[in-house]
Coordinates of C-alpha atoms in Angstrom, one line a residue:
Chain A
M1 CA -25.3 -22.7 3.6
S2 CA -27.7 -21.7 0.7
K3 CA -26.8 -18.0 1.0
L4 CA -23.8 -16.8 -1.2
F5 CA -20.8 -15.5 0.7
P6 CA -21.9 -16.3 4.3
T7 CA -20.2 -14.2 6.9
Q8 CA -18.7 -15.4 10.0
E9 CA -16.5 -14.3 13.0
I10 CA -13.3 -16.2 13.5
G11 CA -12.6 -16.3 17.3
S12 CA -11.8 -14.0 20.0
L13 CA -12.9 -10.3 20.6
K14 CA -11.5 -8.0 23.2
K15 CA -13.2 -8.6 26.5
P16 CA -15.3 -5.7 27.9
A17 CA -13.2 -3.8 30.3
D18 CA -15.8 -3.7 33.1
M19 CA -16.2 -7.4 32.9
L20 CA -12.5 -8.0 33.3
K21 CA -12.4 -5.6 36.2
K22 CA -15.3 -7.3 38.0
V23 CA -14.2 -10.9 37.4
K24 CA -10.9 -10.1 38.9
D25 CA -12.4 -8.4 42.0
P26 CA -12.1 -10.6 45.1
N27 CA -15.0 -8.9 46.7
V28 CA -17.4 -10.1 43.9
S29 CA -19.1 -13.5 44.6
D30 CA -18.6 -16.5 42.3
E31 CA -22.3 -16.5 41.6
E32 CA -22.1 -12.8 40.5
K33 CA -19.1 -13.6 38.3
I34 CA -21.0 -16.3 36.4
K35 CA -23.8 -13.8 35.7
I36 CA -21.1 -11.1 34.6
R37 CA -19.6 -13.6 32.2
N38 CA -23.0 -14.7 30.8
D39 CA -24.0 -11.1 30.2
A40 CA -20.8 -10.4 28.4
A41 CA -21.4 -13.5 26.2
I42 CA -24.9 -12.3 25.3
L43 CA -23.6 -8.9 24.5
N44 CA -21.1 -10.3 22.0
I45 CA -23.6 -12.8 20.5
K46 CA -26.3 -10.2 20.1
T47 CA -23.9 -7.6 18.7
L48 CA -22.7 -10.0 16.1
E49 CA -26.2 -11.0 15.2
D50 CA -27.4 -7.4 15.0
I51 CA -24.5 -6.6 12.7
G52 CA -25.8 -9.4 10.5
L53 CA -23.3 -12.2 10.7
D54 CA -24.6 -15.5 9.4
I55 CA -22.4 -17.7 11.7
V56 CA -21.6 -16.5 15.2
Y57 CA -20.2 -17.5 18.6
D58 CA -19.4 -15.6 21.8
G59 CA -16.1 -14.0 21.0
E60 CA -14.4 -16.5 23.4
V61 CA -15.3 -14.1 26.1
R62 CA -15.1 -16.8 28.9
R63 CA -11.6 -18.1 27.9
V64 CA -8.4 -17.0 29.3
E65 CA -6.8 -17.3 25.9
M66 CA -6.5 -20.1 23.3
Y67 CA -3.6 -21.9 24.9
E68 CA -3.9 -21.6 28.5
E69 CA -7.7 -22.3 28.6
P70 CA -7.5 -25.9 27.3
V71 CA -4.2 -26.7 29.0
R72 CA -5.8 -25.9 32.3
Y73 CA -8.2 -28.8 31.8
V74 CA -5.9 -31.5 30.5
D75 CA -4.0 -33.9 32.6
G76 CA -0.2 -34.2 31.9
F77 CA 0.4 -30.4 31.8
D78 CA 2.1 -28.4 34.4
F79 CA 2.5 -24.5 33.9
A80 CA 6.1 -23.5 34.0
G81 CA 5.7 -19.7 33.8
R82 CA 5.3 -16.9 31.4
V83 CA 7.3 -16.6 28.3
R84 CA 7.5 -13.6 26.0
S85 CA 5.4 -13.2 22.9
W86 CA 6.7 -9.8 22.2
D87 CA 7.9 -6.7 24.1
N88 CA 6.1 -6.9 27.6
K89 CA 3.4 -9.3 26.2
Y90 CA 3.7 -12.8 27.7
Y91 CA 1.8 -16.1 27.6
N92 CA 1.8 -18.8 30.3
K93 CA 3.6 -21.7 28.9
A94 CA 3.2 -25.3 30.2
R95 CA 5.4 -28.4 30.4
V96 CA 4.2 -31.8 29.4
V97 CA 5.3 -33.9 32.4
G98 CA 3.1 -37.0 31.9
P99 CA 0.6 -38.6 29.5
V100 CA -1.8 -36.1 28.1
T101 CA -5.4 -37.1 29.1
F102 CA -8.8 -35.5 28.5
K103 CA -10.6 -34.8 31.8
Q104 CA -13.7 -33.0 30.9
N105 CA -15.3 -31.0 28.1
F106 CA -14.0 -27.6 29.1
H107 CA -16.1 -25.9 26.4
A108 CA -19.4 -27.5 27.3
E109 CA -20.8 -24.8 29.5
E110 CA -19.8 -22.2 27.0
F111 CA -21.4 -24.0 24.1
N112 CA -24.6 -24.8 25.8
F113 CA -25.0 -21.2 26.8
V114 CA -24.4 -19.9 23.3
K115 CA -26.8 -22.5 21.8
E116 CA -29.4 -21.3 24.1
N117 CA -29.0 -17.7 23.3
S118 CA -28.6 -17.7 19.5
N119 CA -30.7 -18.9 16.6
R120 CA -28.0 -18.5 14.1
E121 CA -25.6 -21.1 13.0
L122 CA -22.7 -21.7 15.5
K123 CA -19.0 -22.3 14.8
V124 CA -17.2 -23.5 17.9
P125 CA -13.5 -22.6 18.0
I126 CA -11.1 -25.1 19.8
T127 CA -7.4 -25.1 19.8
G128 CA -5.8 -27.9 17.7
A129 CA -3.4 -30.5 18.9
Y130 CA -0.4 -29.4 16.8
T131 CA -0.5 -25.9 18.3
L132 CA -0.9 -27.2 21.8
A133 CA 2.2 -29.3 21.3
D134 CA 4.2 -26.6 19.6
W135 CA 3.5 -24.0 22.3
S136 CA 4.4 -26.4 25.2
Y137 CA 7.7 -27.8 26.6
D138 CA 7.8 -31.5 26.3
E139 CA 9.6 -33.4 29.0
H140 CA 7.6 -36.7 28.7
Y141 CA 7.2 -37.8 25.1
K142 CA 10.1 -39.1 23.0
S143 CA 9.3 -36.8 20.1
K144 CA 7.1 -33.8 19.0
D145 CA 5.3 -36.1 16.6
E146 CA 4.3 -38.5 19.5
L147 CA 3.1 -35.6 21.6
V148 CA 1.0 -34.1 18.7
L149 CA -0.7 -37.4 18.1
A150 CA -1.3 -38.1 21.8
L151 CA -3.0 -34.7 22.1
A152 CA -5.0 -35.4 18.9
K153 CA -6.3 -38.8 19.9
N154 CA -6.5 -38.4 23.7
V155 CA -7.6 -34.8 24.1
V156 CA -8.9 -33.1 20.9
R157 CA -10.9 -36.0 19.6
P158 CA -12.8 -36.7 22.9
L159 CA -13.5 -33.0 23.1
V160 CA -14.8 -32.7 19.6
K161 CA -16.9 -35.9 20.0
D162 CA -18.5 -34.4 23.2
L163 CA -19.2 -31.0 21.6
V164 CA -20.9 -32.7 18.7
G165 CA -22.8 -34.9 21.1
L166 CA -24.0 -31.7 22.7
G167 CA -25.3 -30.5 19.2
A168 CA -22.3 -28.6 17.7
K169 CA -22.4 -28.8 14.0
I170 CA -19.4 -26.7 12.9
I171 CA -16.1 -26.9 14.8
Q172 CA -13.2 -24.7 13.9
I173 CA -9.9 -26.1 14.8
D174 CA -7.5 -23.3 15.5
E175 CA -4.0 -24.1 14.4
P176 CA -1.9 -20.9 14.3
A177 CA 1.4 -22.8 14.9
A178 CA 0.8 -25.1 11.9
T179 CA 2.2 -22.9 9.1
T180 CA 5.1 -21.7 11.3
H181 CA 6.9 -25.0 10.7
P182 CA 6.7 -25.8 7.0
A183 CA 8.8 -29.0 7.4
E184 CA 6.2 -30.4 9.9
M185 CA 3.1 -30.4 7.6
D186 CA 2.8 -34.2 7.6
I187 CA 2.4 -34.4 11.3
F188 CA 0.0 -31.5 11.2
K189 CA -2.1 -33.2 8.6
E190 CA -2.2 -36.5 10.6
S191 CA -3.1 -34.5 13.8
I192 CA -6.2 -33.0 12.2
N193 CA -7.3 -36.4 10.7
E194 CA -6.8 -38.1 14.0
S195 CA -8.7 -35.4 15.8
V196 CA -11.8 -35.7 13.7
K197 CA -11.7 -39.4 13.0
G198 CA -15.1 -41.1 13.0
I199 CA -17.0 -37.8 14.0
D200 CA -19.8 -36.5 11.9
A201 CA -19.6 -32.6 11.8
K202 CA -18.3 -29.8 9.6
F203 CA -14.7 -29.2 10.4
V204 CA -12.9 -25.9 9.7
V205 CA -9.3 -25.4 10.0
H206 CA -7.9 -21.9 10.9
A207 CA -4.2 -21.4 10.2
C208 CA -2.2 -18.1 10.2
F209 CA -0.1 -16.8 7.5
S210 CA 3.5 -17.2 8.5
G211 CA 5.8 -16.0 5.9
N212 CA 5.5 -18.8 3.3
D213 CA 2.1 -17.7 2.0
Y214 CA 0.4 -21.1 2.7
K215 CA 2.8 -22.8 0.2
A216 CA 3.5 -25.6 2.4
L217 CA -0.1 -26.0 3.5
A218 CA -1.6 -26.1 0.0
P219 CA -0.4 -29.6 -1.1
Q220 CA -1.7 -31.0 2.1
M221 CA -5.2 -29.5 2.0
P222 CA -6.9 -32.1 -0.2
E223 CA -5.8 -34.9 2.2
I224 CA -6.9 -33.1 5.4
K225 CA -10.4 -34.0 6.6
A226 CA -11.6 -30.4 6.8
Q227 CA -14.4 -29.0 4.7
Q228 CA -13.3 -25.4 5.1
Y229 CA -10.1 -23.4 5.9
T230 CA -10.3 -19.9 7.4
L231 CA -7.2 -18.2 6.4
E232 CA -5.4 -14.7 6.4
F233 CA -5.3 -12.7 3.2
A234 CA -6.2 -9.1 3.9
N235 CA -2.9 -8.4 6.0
R236 CA -0.8 -8.6 2.8
D237 CA -3.3 -7.3 0.2
T238 CA -3.4 -3.8 -1.1
W239 CA -6.1 -1.3 -0.1
K240 CA -6.8 -0.5 -3.7
E241 CA -10.2 -1.5 -5.1
G242 CA -10.1 -3.7 -8.1
L243 CA -10.3 -7.3 -9.4
D244 CA -6.8 -7.5 -10.9
D245 CA -4.0 -9.7 -9.7
D246 CA -1.9 -6.6 -8.6
S247 CA -4.7 -5.1 -6.6
R248 CA -5.6 -8.4 -5.0
K249 CA -2.1 -9.7 -4.4
G250 CA -2.9 -11.0 -1.0
F251 CA -5.4 -13.4 -2.5
N252 CA -3.3 -14.8 -5.4
V253 CA -2.4 -17.8 -3.4
L254 CA -6.0 -19.0 -3.7
K255 CA -5.1 -20.2 -7.3
L256 CA -2.5 -22.4 -5.7
F257 CA -5.1 -24.2 -3.6
K258 CA -7.1 -25.0 -6.6
E259 CA -4.0 -26.2 -8.5
H260 CA -3.3 -28.6 -5.7
G261 CA -6.8 -30.0 -6.0
F262 CA -8.5 -28.5 -3.0
E263 CA -12.2 -28.4 -3.7
G264 CA -13.5 -27.4 -0.3
E265 CA -14.5 -24.0 1.1
I266 CA -12.2 -21.1 2.0
G267 CA -13.2 -18.6 4.7
I268 CA -11.4 -15.7 3.3
G269 CA -9.9 -13.1 5.7
V270 CA -11.0 -9.8 4.3
S271 CA -10.2 -7.5 7.4
D272 CA -6.6 -7.0 8.6
V273 CA -6.7 -7.6 12.4
H274 CA -3.5 -5.8 12.9
V275 CA -4.6 -2.3 11.9
N276 CA -7.3 0.0 13.1
E277 CA -8.3 1.3 9.7
I278 CA -11.6 0.0 8.6
E279 CA -11.7 -1.7 5.2
S280 CA -14.5 -0.2 3.0
P281 CA -17.4 -2.3 1.9
E282 CA -16.3 -1.8 -1.7
L283 CA -12.8 -3.1 -1.0
I284 CA -14.2 -6.1 0.7
R285 CA -16.7 -6.6 -2.1
D286 CA -13.7 -6.8 -4.6
R287 CA -11.8 -9.2 -2.3
I288 CA -14.8 -11.6 -2.3
L289 CA -15.4 -11.4 -6.0
Y290 CA -11.7 -12.0 -6.7
A291 CA -11.7 -15.0 -4.4
A292 CA -14.9 -16.4 -6.0
K293 CA -13.2 -16.2 -9.4
A294 CA -9.9 -17.6 -8.3
L295 CA -11.6 -20.6 -6.7
G296 CA -13.9 -21.0 -9.7
D297 CA -17.0 -21.4 -7.5
P298 CA -18.7 -18.6 -5.5
T299 CA -20.4 -21.1 -3.3
K300 CA -17.0 -22.1 -1.8
V301 CA -16.4 -18.6 -0.4
Y302 CA -17.1 -17.7 3.2
V303 CA -16.2 -14.3 4.5
N304 CA -14.4 -13.5 7.9
P305 CA -11.7 -11.4 9.3
D306 CA -8.2 -12.6 8.9
C307 CA -8.0 -13.8 12.6
G308 CA -9.4 -13.1 16.0
L309 CA -10.0 -9.4 16.7
R310 CA -8.9 -9.3 20.3
T311 CA -5.9 -7.1 19.7
R312 CA -8.3 -4.3 18.4
T313 CA -10.7 -2.2 20.5
R314 CA -14.3 -3.5 20.6
E315 CA -15.4 -0.5 18.6
V316 CA -12.9 -1.0 15.8
S317 CA -13.7 -4.8 15.8
F318 CA -17.4 -4.3 15.3
D319 CA -16.8 -1.6 12.7
K320 CA -14.7 -3.9 10.8
I321 CA -17.3 -6.8 11.0
R322 CA -20.0 -4.3 10.0
S323 CA -18.1 -3.3 6.9
M324 CA -17.4 -6.9 6.2
V325 CA -21.2 -7.7 6.2
K326 CA -21.9 -4.7 3.9
G327 CA -19.1 -5.8 1.5
A328 CA -20.6 -9.3 1.3
E329 CA -24.0 -7.8 0.5
L330 CA -22.4 -5.7 -2.3
A331 CA -20.7 -8.9 -3.6
R332 CA -23.9 -10.8 -3.6
K333 CA -25.5 -8.1 -5.8
Q334 CA -22.8 -8.3 -8.3
S335 CA -22.8 -12.2 -8.5
Chain B
M1 CA 37.8 -28.0 32.5
I2 CA 36.8 -25.9 29.5
S3 CA 35.5 -22.5 29.2
S4 CA 31.8 -21.4 29.0
Y5 CA 29.4 -18.6 28.7
T6 CA 25.7 -17.8 28.0
F7 CA 24.5 -15.4 25.5
G8 CA 21.3 -13.5 24.4
I9 CA 18.4 -12.3 26.4
Y10 CA 17.5 -13.9 29.8
P11 CA 14.0 -14.3 31.1
R12 CA 12.4 -11.7 33.4
S13 CA 10.8 -13.0 36.6
E14 CA 7.0 -13.0 37.1
E15 CA 7.5 -10.0 39.4
L16 CA 9.5 -8.1 36.8
I17 CA 7.0 -9.0 34.1
E18 CA 4.2 -7.5 36.1
A19 CA 6.3 -4.4 36.8
T20 CA 7.0 -3.8 33.1
R21 CA 3.4 -4.2 32.4
K22 CA 2.3 -1.8 35.0
N23 CA 5.3 0.5 34.8
T24 CA 5.6 0.5 38.7
E25 CA 7.7 2.8 40.7
N26 CA 10.1 0.0 41.6
L27 CA 10.8 -1.0 38.0
P28 CA 14.3 0.5 37.8
S29 CA 15.4 -1.1 41.0
L30 CA 13.8 -4.5 40.0
F31 CA 15.7 -4.5 36.7
Q32 CA 19.0 -3.8 38.6
K33 CA 18.3 -6.4 41.2
E34 CA 17.6 -9.2 38.7
T35 CA 20.5 -8.1 36.5
E36 CA 22.7 -8.5 39.5
E37 CA 21.1 -12.0 40.4
Y38 CA 21.9 -13.2 36.9
I39 CA 25.5 -11.9 37.0
T40 CA 25.9 -13.6 40.4
A41 CA 24.4 -16.8 39.1
Q42 CA 27.0 -16.9 36.2
T43 CA 29.8 -16.0 38.6
N44 CA 28.7 -18.7 41.1
A45 CA 28.5 -21.3 38.3
N46 CA 32.2 -20.4 37.4
L47 CA 31.3 -19.6 33.8
G48 CA 34.4 -18.5 31.9
F49 CA 32.8 -15.4 30.7
V50 CA 29.8 -13.4 32.0
S51 CA 27.2 -11.6 30.0
D52 CA 24.6 -9.0 30.8
P53 CA 21.1 -10.6 30.9
L54 CA 19.7 -7.8 28.7
L55 CA 16.5 -7.6 30.8
K56 CA 15.5 -4.2 29.5
W57 CA 15.9 -5.3 25.9
D58 CA 12.5 -6.1 24.3
D59 CA 14.4 -7.9 21.5
I60 CA 18.0 -8.3 20.4
Y61 CA 17.7 -5.6 17.8
R62 CA 15.7 -3.0 19.9
P63 CA 18.6 -0.8 21.1
F64 CA 19.5 0.0 17.5
S65 CA 16.1 1.7 17.2
N66 CA 17.7 4.7 18.9
L67 CA 20.1 5.3 16.0
E68 CA 19.5 8.3 13.8
S69 CA 17.0 7.6 10.9
V70 CA 16.1 4.2 12.3
N71 CA 12.4 3.6 12.8
L72 CA 10.3 1.0 14.4
S73 CA 8.1 -0.9 12.0
S74 CA 5.8 -3.9 12.3
L75 CA 6.1 -7.1 14.3
N76 CA 7.7 -10.1 12.8
R77 CA 7.9 -13.7 13.9
I78 CA 11.4 -14.8 15.1
Y79 CA 11.9 -17.5 12.5
E80 CA 9.5 -20.4 13.6
M81 CA 9.3 -19.4 17.2
N82 CA 6.1 -18.2 18.9
T83 CA 7.9 -15.0 19.7
F84 CA 8.1 -11.8 17.8
Y85 CA 10.4 -8.8 17.3
R86 CA 10.0 -5.4 15.9
I87 CA 11.3 -4.8 12.3
L88 CA 13.7 -1.8 12.1
S89 CA 13.5 0.4 9.1
F90 CA 16.8 2.1 8.2
D91 CA 15.5 5.2 6.4
G92 CA 18.7 7.4 6.1
P93 CA 22.4 7.1 5.5
N94 CA 23.6 8.6 8.8
F95 CA 22.8 5.8 11.3
I96 CA 26.4 5.0 12.2
N97 CA 27.1 7.0 15.4
G98 CA 29.9 6.9 17.9
G99 CA 29.3 3.1 18.5
N100 CA 28.0 3.2 22.0
T101 CA 24.5 2.0 21.4
V102 CA 25.0 -1.6 22.7
Q103 CA 27.5 -0.6 25.4
S104 CA 25.2 2.1 26.8
N105 CA 22.5 -0.5 27.2
L106 CA 24.7 -2.8 29.2
D107 CA 25.1 -3.0 33.0
S108 CA 28.2 -1.3 34.4
S109 CA 28.8 -4.0 37.1
L110 CA 29.9 -6.8 34.8
P111 CA 33.1 -8.5 36.0
K112 CA 36.3 -8.2 33.9
N113 CA 35.8 -11.5 32.0
K114 CA 32.8 -10.3 30.1
T115 CA 31.2 -11.3 26.8
V116 CA 28.4 -9.8 24.8
A117 CA 26.3 -10.8 21.8
V118 CA 25.4 -8.8 18.7
P119 CA 23.6 -9.9 15.6
E120 CA 26.0 -10.5 12.6
P121 CA 25.6 -8.3 9.6
F122 CA 23.9 -10.9 7.1
T123 CA 21.3 -11.8 9.9
F124 CA 20.7 -8.2 10.8
A125 CA 20.1 -7.2 7.1
D126 CA 18.0 -10.3 6.5
R127 CA 15.6 -9.5 9.4
H128 CA 15.2 -5.7 8.8
I129 CA 14.3 -3.2 6.0
S130 CA 15.8 -0.1 4.5
K131 CA 14.4 2.7 2.4
E132 CA 18.1 4.0 2.0
F133 CA 19.9 0.9 0.7
K134 CA 18.4 -0.6 -2.4
T135 CA 20.3 -3.9 -2.5
K136 CA 20.8 -6.4 0.1
E137 CA 24.6 -6.3 -0.4
D138 CA 24.7 -2.5 0.2
F139 CA 22.4 -2.8 3.3
T140 CA 24.5 -5.7 4.8
I141 CA 27.8 -3.9 4.2
N142 CA 26.5 -0.6 5.9
I143 CA 25.0 -2.6 8.8
A144 CA 28.5 -4.2 9.2
K145 CA 30.1 -0.8 9.4
M146 CA 27.7 0.3 12.0
L147 CA 28.3 -2.9 14.0
R148 CA 32.1 -2.4 13.7
A149 CA 31.8 0.9 15.5
E150 CA 29.7 -0.8 18.2
I151 CA 32.2 -3.7 18.6
D152 CA 35.2 -1.4 18.7
S153 CA 33.5 0.4 21.6
L154 CA 32.7 -2.8 23.4
V155 CA 36.4 -4.1 23.0
A156 CA 37.8 -0.8 24.3
D157 CA 35.5 -1.3 27.3
G158 CA 37.1 -4.7 28.0
F159 CA 34.9 -7.2 26.4
D160 CA 37.1 -10.3 25.6
I161 CA 34.7 -12.3 23.4
I162 CA 32.0 -11.0 21.0
Q163 CA 29.3 -13.4 20.1
L164 CA 28.0 -12.9 16.6
L165 CA 24.5 -14.2 16.4
A166 CA 23.8 -15.7 13.0
P167 CA 20.4 -17.5 13.0
S168 CA 19.6 -16.4 9.4
I169 CA 22.7 -18.2 8.2
A170 CA 21.3 -21.4 9.7
Y171 CA 17.6 -20.8 8.9
N172 CA 17.8 -19.8 5.3
K173 CA 18.3 -22.8 3.0
E174 CA 20.6 -20.9 0.6
V175 CA 22.9 -18.1 1.7
D176 CA 25.5 -16.0 0.0
F177 CA 28.7 -16.9 1.9
G178 CA 30.6 -14.3 -0.2
L179 CA 28.4 -11.5 1.3
I180 CA 28.5 -13.1 4.8
S181 CA 32.2 -13.1 4.6
D182 CA 32.5 -9.5 3.4
G183 CA 30.3 -8.4 6.3
L184 CA 32.3 -10.4 8.9
K185 CA 35.5 -9.1 7.5
I186 CA 34.4 -5.6 8.3
L187 CA 33.7 -6.7 11.9
T188 CA 36.9 -8.6 12.5
D189 CA 39.8 -7.2 10.6
G190 CA 42.4 -6.2 13.2
L191 CA 40.0 -6.7 16.1
E192 CA 41.7 -7.3 19.4
A193 CA 39.0 -9.7 20.7
K194 CA 37.7 -13.2 19.8
T195 CA 34.7 -13.5 17.8
I196 CA 32.4 -16.5 17.9
L197 CA 29.6 -17.0 15.2
H198 CA 26.6 -18.7 16.7
T199 CA 24.3 -20.5 14.3
Y200 CA 20.8 -21.7 15.5
F201 CA 17.2 -22.1 14.4
G202 CA 18.4 -24.4 11.5
D203 CA 20.5 -27.3 10.6
V204 CA 23.9 -26.1 9.3
S205 CA 25.3 -29.6 8.5
S206 CA 25.8 -28.7 4.8
K207 CA 27.2 -25.4 5.5
I208 CA 30.0 -26.3 8.0
E209 CA 32.8 -26.2 5.5
S210 CA 31.8 -22.8 4.4
L211 CA 31.4 -21.6 7.9
L212 CA 34.9 -22.9 8.7
G213 CA 36.3 -20.5 6.1
L214 CA 34.7 -17.4 7.6
P215 CA 36.9 -14.6 9.2
V216 CA 35.8 -15.3 12.8
S217 CA 37.8 -16.9 15.7
G218 CA 35.2 -19.6 16.3
L219 CA 31.9 -21.2 15.6
G220 CA 29.0 -22.0 17.8
F221 CA 26.4 -24.7 17.1
D222 CA 22.9 -25.4 18.4
I223 CA 23.1 -29.2 18.7
T224 CA 19.3 -29.6 18.8
T225 CA 19.1 -28.6 15.1
T226 CA 22.6 -29.4 13.8
P227 CA 23.3 -33.0 14.6
V228 CA 26.6 -33.7 16.4
S229 CA 27.5 -36.3 13.9
S230 CA 27.7 -33.5 11.3
I231 CA 30.0 -31.4 13.4
E232 CA 32.2 -34.2 14.2
K233 CA 33.0 -34.8 10.6
H234 CA 35.2 -31.6 10.6
S235 CA 38.4 -30.5 12.1
F236 CA 38.3 -27.3 14.2
A237 CA 42.1 -27.2 14.6
D238 CA 42.0 -23.5 13.4
K239 CA 38.9 -22.5 15.1
I240 CA 37.2 -22.2 18.6
L241 CA 34.4 -24.6 18.9
S242 CA 31.4 -23.6 21.1
V243 CA 28.9 -26.4 21.7
G244 CA 25.4 -25.1 22.5
I245 CA 24.8 -27.9 24.9
I246 CA 22.1 -26.1 27.0
N247 CA 18.7 -26.2 25.3
S248 CA 16.9 -22.8 25.9
F249 CA 13.8 -24.3 24.3
N250 CA 13.0 -27.0 26.9
T251 CA 12.5 -26.8 30.6
A252 CA 14.1 -30.3 31.2
I253 CA 17.4 -29.5 32.9
E254 CA 20.4 -31.1 31.2
K255 CA 22.1 -34.0 33.0
P256 CA 25.7 -32.8 33.5
Q257 CA 27.4 -36.2 33.3
E258 CA 25.8 -37.1 30.0
C259 CA 26.6 -33.7 28.6
I260 CA 30.2 -33.9 29.7
Q261 CA 30.6 -37.3 27.9
Q262 CA 29.1 -35.8 24.8
V263 CA 31.3 -32.7 24.8
D264 CA 34.4 -34.8 25.4
E265 CA 33.5 -37.0 22.4
I266 CA 32.9 -34.0 20.1
N267 CA 36.2 -32.4 21.2
A268 CA 38.1 -35.8 20.8
K269 CA 36.8 -36.0 17.2
T270 CA 37.0 -32.3 16.0
K271 CA 40.2 -31.3 18.0
P272 CA 39.3 -27.7 18.4
K273 CA 41.7 -24.9 18.9
E274 CA 39.7 -24.0 22.1
S275 CA 36.6 -25.5 23.4
Y276 CA 33.6 -23.7 25.0
V277 CA 30.1 -24.7 26.0
S278 CA 27.1 -22.5 26.0
N279 CA 23.3 -22.2 25.6
N280 CA 22.0 -22.9 22.1
F281 CA 20.1 -19.6 22.0
D282 CA 18.5 -17.0 24.3
L283 CA 17.6 -18.3 27.7
E284 CA 14.5 -16.2 27.7
Y285 CA 12.6 -19.1 26.1
V286 CA 12.3 -20.7 29.4
P287 CA 11.0 -19.1 32.6
K288 CA 13.6 -17.7 35.1
E289 CA 13.7 -20.6 37.5
F290 CA 14.6 -23.0 34.7
A291 CA 17.1 -20.5 33.2
M292 CA 18.8 -20.3 36.6
N293 CA 19.2 -24.0 36.9
K294 CA 20.5 -24.3 33.4
I295 CA 23.2 -21.8 34.1
S296 CA 24.3 -23.8 37.0
A297 CA 24.2 -27.1 34.8
L298 CA 26.3 -25.3 32.2
G299 CA 29.0 -24.5 34.9
E300 CA 29.0 -28.0 36.0
I301 CA 29.5 -29.3 32.4
A302 CA 32.3 -26.9 31.7
R303 CA 34.1 -27.9 34.9
G304 CA 33.7 -31.6 34.2
A305 CA 34.8 -31.6 30.5
K306 CA 38.3 -32.5 29.6
D307 CA 40.6 -29.6 28.5
V308 CA 41.6 -29.7 24.9

């Protein structure tokens, strides 16, 4: 993108409460439910566009969540039941009971709809093979590595190929599990490379911060066939304005990426998705300017929240994105 | 036949999950009903010791948030799991109370042969924070004193075996065994009950010699992360050996005959003072239907294994 510091959303937004109520209502017809979901998607797309994001999607408004949605459409999985995430929050976890096979492009309808309803650049989020494997029970394959590669080759790659065939130009592979197992970075790297093999598109990898500050990921980055990483930084940064290392301690790790020879783009997380406080545009400006300096090239910096915003209210989410867009404008003026 | 037990938090049923989310009127009775189901399942499986399924506990540390000057803080990942716990912040000196925090959160209908799990001091201090105690050593020792009061209360109530959960000893590459030992001494000196230190979430192959020197009655191992071949290199003549043969991280149900053979081989090589089989960590990582089948398989393994 020719514009400096392009802004983008990263994934899921909280679903509108009235939409959820209606789609769960047995008295509402299937036809009506399709319209309700479409309206909710348009609401998200237009809101993100009106705020001024350069790269948009629909806030994953049609998806159950990032694990259950794809698993529903892949042969070889069988849902076992719900397992705790924390407190009384649970996710539906599946067992792998046979060879994993791609049945259909489960994001096709969603992508076609977004494409028809937006003129902006689109970034399609999909769940990566490593995370799908890590969050499942495996009763079929001999090892985790074997399952990860089977998912990469037989599920994610056909999905990506099909999305690109439909016109997708930017695909974000969501891999929140990747950094939780620092010792398994080799298979993670192989899974991404297998997932995108022979496909012409821009690939973005989204990985969460998981305690080791991306130190295990950094050495792998130059060898992974991704042009951009969207990563979390804001959640361990200070709220002080400034361009010094102490104020911007959440972003210090960017220097490590450069040291390891990574020359691609970084979508820097400038908004903490775990708190309701809204980062000021001035704070976001400083985070962007610090990142540009650390990477040594401002054209490599994209701007996004740390992660999907679905745990925040819609009001807080949009306020955070609004502030993010303003912060990027301030940063452009100073560059 | 050898002895057996399960430890940690058990899974809630789909019905109970929904009830906790909606805070339904029948929630207390559902908790009680499922607690009794799990106790019955363990009794029917002839497990040597029976544990409370801890269904009301949101994580293994949560009851301690009721202590004076202990505050709930942010969520933190449980090692490399896709599950989180709430960090506790120990913000004052007076958090050691009468020692009934754990006991008051257990079901009163447990049979006489009962066991309970508490985190050991090093792991506890490793996973939580304190504004009061400035060094890890100070924090760990004070946590140990708090836990000793809890354990004394549990032993007085008839608990025969105290499981000491030690995932941080396994997970962290380098640990201070001097500090670990100091903490455990506070827990076990003169205690009229057996204590078994359970390591999981990491391979402890290189730490087994140090673990054998700790002041506890026995050691428990997760054999999905610590290879059996490593355990078998050591003599357990002076220690209880608890083999975590039931994998709480996979829905595949263990084949009892294969497990019996494996346990017999381990015992033949390590010659433990006493032999137990258990789960490798909390059963709540599989849904209830699978947990129930695993409890049953554990009983069958214990009944089939040769006495030592």
